């Protein structure tokens, strides 16, 4: 199993450009999450999904959109990138059921917006 | 609302020395507690978790953590640190109710001196 994969690993954008980050998991997990990680801020939840076709806002959703058309994929979109969105983005997935089930994280996407 | 505090932003230890990373939580019911490690340039990986039973939990890489309900703490320990343990460590508490959104601390950066 590949676990959780993220594409691309690195990206540089100019202000105003758009892009989509792809997260894929092969563990048949129901729950998927997008986080951003900034120095001193820990992990902040952007959006999450509790199943195919469903999404919800997290702590810092502004400027991002998501889609979960297939169970195994969770896409994060930036419609008009801003320098404040320079960050490392992590995707995670989690099996349903018990609250003590841990999350499985991807390797991250490092995004720079100039 | 649940919360997690990691009081130490940075911890520096010498290789071979013992280690304790602190984690305090606020949670309304029986907590589900996690420690994750993030090596440089990598995603987060589960070290260990507590959800019931023995309050001393063993994890991977020689780590252990002790759940102390009276102190609302879940401190991570290792008797002898290796240079490869240099990483970012995150404590997390499981979600209340059915939201399946865990709360993360801001992380502690471990620096290991030779």
mmCIF file of C-alpha atoms in Angstrom:
data_model
loop_
_atom_site.group_PDB
_atom_site.id
_atom_site.type_symbol
_atom_site.label_atom_id
_atom_site.label_comp_id
_atom_site.label_asym_id
_atom_site.label_seq_id
_atom_site.Cartn_x
_atom_site.Cartn_y
_atom_site.Cartn_z
ATOM 1 C CA UNK A 1 0.000 0.000 0.000
ATOM 2 C CA UNK A 2 1.194 3.484 -0.826
ATOM 3 C CA UNK A 3 -0.776 4.989 2.076
ATOM 4 C CA UNK A 4 -1.434 8.693 1.574
ATOM 5 C CA UNK A 5 0.212 10.391 -1.379
ATOM 6 C CA UNK A 6 0.252 14.060 -2.318
ATOM 7 C CA UNK A 7 0.869 15.699 -5.671
ATOM 8 C CA UNK A 8 2.864 17.821 -6.313
ATOM 9 C CA UNK A 9 5.641 17.861 -3.704
ATOM 10 C CA UNK A 10 6.707 21.423 -4.472
ATOM 11 C CA UNK A 11 5.127 24.304 -6.336
ATOM 12 C CA UNK A 12 5.837 27.976 -6.880
ATOM 13 C CA UNK A 13 2.955 30.225 -7.911
ATOM 14 C CA UNK A 14 2.583 33.869 -8.716
ATOM 15 C CA UNK A 15 -0.033 35.915 -6.914
ATOM 16 C CA UNK A 16 -3.417 35.404 -8.540
ATOM 17 C CA UNK A 17 -2.639 32.065 -10.146
ATOM 18 C CA UNK A 18 -4.707 29.004 -9.376
ATOM 19 C CA UNK A 19 -3.761 25.434 -8.659
ATOM 20 C CA UNK A 20 -5.069 22.156 -7.302
ATOM 21 C CA UNK A 21 -3.368 19.901 -4.807
ATOM 22 C CA UNK A 22 -4.229 16.235 -5.035
ATOM 23 C CA UNK A 23 -4.392 13.838 -2.115
ATOM 24 C CA UNK A 24 -4.930 10.135 -2.700
ATOM 25 C CA UNK A 25 -5.245 7.279 -0.223
ATOM 26 C CA UNK A 26 -5.498 3.572 -0.870
ATOM 27 C CA UNK A 27 -6.651 2.486 2.596
ATOM 28 C CA UNK A 28 -10.372 2.884 1.936
ATOM 29 C CA UNK A 29 -10.628 5.527 4.663
ATOM 30 C CA UNK A 30 -13.815 7.509 5.011
ATOM 31 C CA UNK A 31 -12.355 10.627 6.563
ATOM 32 C CA UNK A 32 -9.890 12.940 4.878
ATOM 33 C CA UNK A 33 -8.389 16.237 5.966
ATOM 34 C CA UNK A 34 -6.359 19.121 4.607
ATOM 35 C CA UNK A 35 -4.042 21.005 6.956
ATOM 36 C CA UNK A 36 -1.575 23.788 6.541
ATOM 37 C CA UNK A 37 1.562 24.028 8.659
ATOM 38 C CA UNK A 38 3.275 27.317 9.335
ATOM 39 C CA UNK A 39 6.208 28.005 11.680
ATOM 40 C CA UNK A 40 5.045 28.288 15.267
ATOM 41 C CA UNK A 41 1.417 27.648 14.339
ATOM 42 C CA UNK A 42 1.307 23.875 14.373
ATOM 43 C CA UNK A 43 -1.279 22.251 12.139
ATOM 44 C CA UNK A 44 -4.383 24.181 11.171
ATOM 45 C CA UNK A 45 -7.331 22.448 9.583
ATOM 46 C CA UNK A 46 -8.479 23.922 6.282
ATOM 47 C CA UNK A 47 -11.267 21.570 5.172
ATOM 48 C CA UNK A 48 -12.243 18.026 5.836
ATOM 49 C CA UNK A 49 -14.519 15.323 4.487
ATOM 50 C CA UNK A 50 -16.390 12.554 6.263
ATOM 51 C CA UNK A 51 -17.211 10.673 3.105
ATOM 52 C CA UNK A 52 -17.451 10.717 -0.655
ATOM 53 C CA UNK A 53 -19.362 13.746 -1.873
ATOM 54 C CA UNK A 54 -19.240 15.577 1.459
ATOM 55 C CA UNK A 55 -16.946 18.372 2.619
ATOM 56 C CA UNK A 56 -16.881 20.801 5.524
ATOM 57 C CA UNK A 57 -14.945 23.861 6.610
ATOM 58 C CA UNK A 58 -12.215 23.704 9.163
ATOM 59 C CA UNK A 59 -10.438 26.414 11.105
ATOM 60 C CA UNK A 60 -8.929 28.367 8.173
ATOM 61 C CA UNK A 61 -11.050 27.719 5.043
ATOM 62 C CA UNK A 62 -10.922 31.159 3.400
ATOM 63 C CA UNK A 63 -9.263 31.195 -0.010
ATOM 64 C CA UNK A 64 -9.535 27.417 -0.448
ATOM 65 C CA UNK A 65 -12.047 25.045 -1.958
ATOM 66 C CA UNK A 66 -12.183 21.264 -1.846
ATOM 67 C CA UNK A 67 -13.870 18.387 -3.562
ATOM 68 C CA UNK A 68 -14.288 14.699 -2.733
ATOM 69 C CA UNK A 69 -15.775 13.187 -5.865
ATOM 70 C CA UNK A 70 -14.149 9.829 -5.251
ATOM 71 C CA UNK A 71 -13.608 8.206 -1.887
ATOM 72 C CA UNK A 72 -9.895 7.831 -2.411
ATOM 73 C CA UNK A 73 -9.212 11.401 -3.555
ATOM 74 C CA UNK A 74 -9.453 14.749 -1.800
ATOM 75 C CA UNK A 75 -8.598 17.831 -3.839
ATOM 76 C CA UNK A 76 -7.618 21.219 -2.440
ATOM 77 C CA UNK A 77 -7.961 24.196 -4.753
ATOM 78 C CA UNK A 78 -6.588 27.700 -4.601
ATOM 79 C CA UNK A 79 -8.559 29.890 -6.995
ATOM 80 C CA UNK A 80 -6.431 33.019 -6.676
ATOM 81 C CA UNK A 81 -3.243 32.408 -4.751
ATOM 82 C CA UNK A 82 -1.972 34.980 -2.262
ATOM 83 C CA UNK A 83 1.433 35.228 -0.544
ATOM 84 C CA UNK A 84 -0.322 34.428 2.776
ATOM 85 C CA UNK A 85 -0.995 30.959 1.384
ATOM 86 C CA UNK A 86 2.700 30.171 1.271
ATOM 87 C CA UNK A 87 2.856 27.135 3.513
ATOM 88 C CA UNK A 88 3.341 23.399 3.724
ATOM 89 C CA UNK A 89 0.118 21.527 3.094
ATOM 90 C CA UNK A 90 -0.598 18.120 4.551
ATOM 91 C CA UNK A 91 -3.339 15.720 3.731
ATOM 92 C CA UNK A 92 -4.463 13.049 6.167
ATOM 93 C CA UNK A 93 -6.935 10.217 6.173
ATOM 94 C CA UNK A 94 -8.555 8.247 8.937
ATOM 95 C CA UNK A 95 -10.700 5.156 9.156
ATOM 96 C CA UNK A 96 -14.237 5.546 10.496
ATOM 97 C CA UNK A 97 -15.513 4.229 13.770
ATOM 98 C CA UNK A 98 -13.612 4.734 16.968
ATOM 99 C CA UNK A 99 -12.454 8.148 18.108
ATOM 100 C CA UNK A 100 -9.106 6.634 18.976
ATOM 101 C CA UNK A 101 -8.338 5.781 15.374
ATOM 102 C CA UNK A 102 -5.286 7.749 14.356
ATOM 103 C CA UNK A 103 -4.754 9.815 11.246
ATOM 104 C CA UNK A 104 -2.378 8.827 8.442
ATOM 105 C CA UNK A 105 -0.514 11.706 6.881
ATOM 106 C CA UNK A 106 0.916 12.337 3.451
ATOM 107 C CA UNK A 107 4.439 13.691 2.910
ATOM 108 C CA UNK A 108 3.286 17.250 2.300
ATOM 109 C CA UNK A 109 3.284 19.831 -0.474
ATOM 110 C CA UNK A 110 5.504 22.869 -0.093
ATOM 111 C CA UNK A 111 3.831 25.845 -1.784
ATOM 112 C CA UNK A 112 5.401 29.234 -2.327
ATOM 113 C CA UNK A 113 3.336 32.144 -3.604
ATOM 114 C CA UNK A 114 5.352 35.076 -4.919
ATOM 115 C CA UNK B 1 -14.002 22.811 23.815
ATOM 116 C CA UNK B 2 -11.007 20.551 23.760
ATOM 117 C CA UNK B 3 -7.501 21.978 23.691
ATOM 118 C CA UNK B 4 -3.910 20.813 23.828
ATOM 119 C CA UNK B 5 -0.922 22.694 25.197
ATOM 120 C CA UNK B 6 2.683 21.853 24.547
ATOM 121 C CA UNK B 7 4.509 24.319 26.794
ATOM 122 C CA UNK B 8 7.940 23.858 25.252
ATOM 123 C CA UNK B 9 8.522 25.206 21.750
ATOM 124 C CA UNK B 10 12.080 23.886 21.634
ATOM 125 C CA UNK B 11 13.917 21.282 23.687
ATOM 126 C CA UNK B 12 17.634 20.632 23.403
ATOM 127 C CA UNK B 13 19.205 17.449 24.739
ATOM 128 C CA UNK B 14 22.495 15.662 24.352
ATOM 129 C CA UNK B 15 22.603 12.320 22.612
ATOM 130 C CA UNK B 16 22.185 9.562 25.176
ATOM 131 C CA UNK B 17 20.338 11.773 27.641
ATOM 132 C CA UNK B 18 16.781 11.139 28.725
ATOM 133 C CA UNK B 19 13.883 13.083 27.278
ATOM 134 C CA UNK B 20 10.488 14.227 28.450
ATOM 135 C CA UNK B 21 8.148 16.271 26.280
ATOM 136 C CA UNK B 22 5.162 17.788 28.000
ATOM 137 C CA UNK B 23 1.570 17.758 26.859
ATOM 138 C CA UNK B 24 -1.453 19.073 28.761
ATOM 139 C CA UNK B 25 -4.989 18.740 27.527
ATOM 140 C CA UNK B 26 -8.443 19.996 28.251
ATOM 141 C CA UNK B 27 -11.238 17.611 27.412
ATOM 142 C CA UNK B 28 -14.752 17.020 28.662
ATOM 143 C CA UNK B 29 -14.772 13.258 28.787
ATOM 144 C CA UNK B 30 -12.364 10.341 28.628
ATOM 145 C CA UNK B 31 -9.632 11.571 26.314
ATOM 146 C CA UNK B 32 -8.091 9.798 23.405
ATOM 147 C CA UNK B 33 -4.499 11.001 23.229
ATOM 148 C CA UNK B 34 -1.865 10.747 20.535
ATOM 149 C CA UNK B 35 1.764 11.602 19.976
ATOM 150 C CA UNK B 36 2.996 12.098 16.430
ATOM 151 C CA UNK B 37 6.518 12.707 15.168
ATOM 152 C CA UNK B 38 7.459 14.732 12.112
ATOM 153 C CA UNK B 39 10.958 14.244 10.768
ATOM 154 C CA UNK B 40 12.371 17.084 8.646
ATOM 155 C CA UNK B 41 10.634 17.282 5.294
ATOM 156 C CA UNK B 42 8.224 14.487 6.164
ATOM 157 C CA UNK B 43 4.629 14.024 7.142
ATOM 158 C CA UNK B 44 3.469 13.106 10.636
ATOM 159 C CA UNK B 45 3.799 9.556 11.889
ATOM 160 C CA UNK B 46 2.035 8.077 14.899
ATOM 161 C CA UNK B 47 4.346 7.274 17.816
ATOM 162 C CA UNK B 48 1.725 6.014 20.247
ATOM 163 C CA UNK B 49 -1.791 6.544 21.505
ATOM 164 C CA UNK B 50 -3.856 6.107 24.618
ATOM 165 C CA UNK B 51 -7.549 5.317 24.725
ATOM 166 C CA UNK B 52 -8.099 3.035 27.719
ATOM 167 C CA UNK B 53 -6.454 0.599 30.082
ATOM 168 C CA UNK B 54 -2.856 0.833 31.229
ATOM 169 C CA UNK B 55 -1.880 4.478 31.652
ATOM 170 C CA UNK B 56 1.689 3.799 30.539
ATOM 171 C CA UNK B 57 1.712 3.370 26.793
ATOM 172 C CA UNK B 58 4.569 1.987 24.761
ATOM 173 C CA UNK B 59 5.189 3.219 21.244
ATOM 174 C CA UNK B 60 7.576 2.871 18.372
ATOM 175 C CA UNK B 61 11.241 3.925 18.383
ATOM 176 C CA UNK B 62 11.563 3.315 22.135
ATOM 177 C CA UNK B 63 9.123 6.041 23.186
ATOM 178 C CA UNK B 64 6.556 5.787 25.947
ATOM 179 C CA UNK B 65 3.957 8.132 27.387
ATOM 180 C CA UNK B 66 2.059 8.215 30.635
ATOM 181 C CA UNK B 67 -1.530 9.359 30.959
ATOM 182 C CA UNK B 68 -2.182 11.178 34.227
ATOM 183 C CA UNK B 69 -5.825 12.115 34.566
ATOM 184 C CA UNK B 70 -5.306 14.120 37.762
ATOM 185 C CA UNK B 71 -2.785 16.353 36.003
ATOM 186 C CA UNK B 72 -4.481 16.334 32.584
ATOM 187 C CA UNK B 73 -1.148 15.360 31.109
ATOM 188 C CA UNK B 74 0.202 12.910 28.577
ATOM 189 C CA UNK B 75 3.971 13.394 28.621
ATOM 190 C CA UNK B 76 6.234 11.635 26.164
ATOM 191 C CA UNK B 77 9.456 10.051 27.385
ATOM 192 C CA UNK B 78 12.494 8.274 26.081
ATOM 193 C CA UNK B 79 15.308 7.003 28.330
ATOM 194 C CA UNK B 80 18.145 7.596 25.860
ATOM 195 C CA UNK B 81 17.859 9.919 22.898
ATOM 196 C CA UNK B 82 19.503 9.194 19.550
ATOM 197 C CA UNK B 83 20.544 11.831 17.024
ATOM 198 C CA UNK B 84 17.865 10.486 14.673
ATOM 199 C CA UNK B 85 15.174 11.515 17.181
ATOM 200 C CA UNK B 86 15.669 15.165 16.205
ATOM 201 C CA UNK B 87 12.242 16.111 14.877
ATOM 202 C CA UNK B 88 9.025 17.955 15.615
ATOM 203 C CA UNK B 89 6.674 16.258 18.064
ATOM 204 C CA UNK B 90 2.959 16.853 18.206
ATOM 205 C CA UNK B 91 0.506 15.900 20.893
ATOM 206 C CA UNK B 92 -3.151 15.559 19.902
ATOM 207 C CA UNK B 93 -6.423 14.819 21.634
ATOM 208 C CA UNK B 94 -9.217 12.929 19.960
ATOM 209 C CA UNK B 95 -12.431 14.583 18.985
ATOM 210 C CA UNK B 96 -15.438 14.994 21.184
ATOM 211 C CA UNK B 97 -18.686 13.616 19.930
ATOM 212 C CA UNK B 98 -18.691 12.440 16.330
ATOM 213 C CA UNK B 99 -16.823 15.220 14.575
ATOM 214 C CA UNK B 100 -13.648 13.157 14.168
ATOM 215 C CA UNK B 101 -11.548 16.291 14.170
ATOM 216 C CA UNK B 102 -8.651 15.910 16.579
ATOM 217 C CA UNK B 103 -7.030 18.922 18.200
ATOM 218 C CA UNK B 104 -3.274 19.290 17.849
ATOM 219 C CA UNK B 105 -0.784 21.092 20.016
ATOM 220 C CA UNK B 106 1.582 23.539 18.371
ATOM 221 C CA UNK B 107 4.462 21.116 18.522
ATOM 222 C CA UNK B 108 7.817 20.823 20.261
ATOM 223 C CA UNK B 109 11.004 20.889 18.248
ATOM 224 C CA UNK B 110 13.627 18.491 19.584
ATOM 225 C CA UNK B 111 17.264 19.324 18.955
ATOM 226 C CA UNK B 112 19.844 16.655 19.723
ATOM 227 C CA UNK B 113 23.451 17.604 20.358
ATOM 228 C CA UNK B 114 26.168 15.019 19.693
#
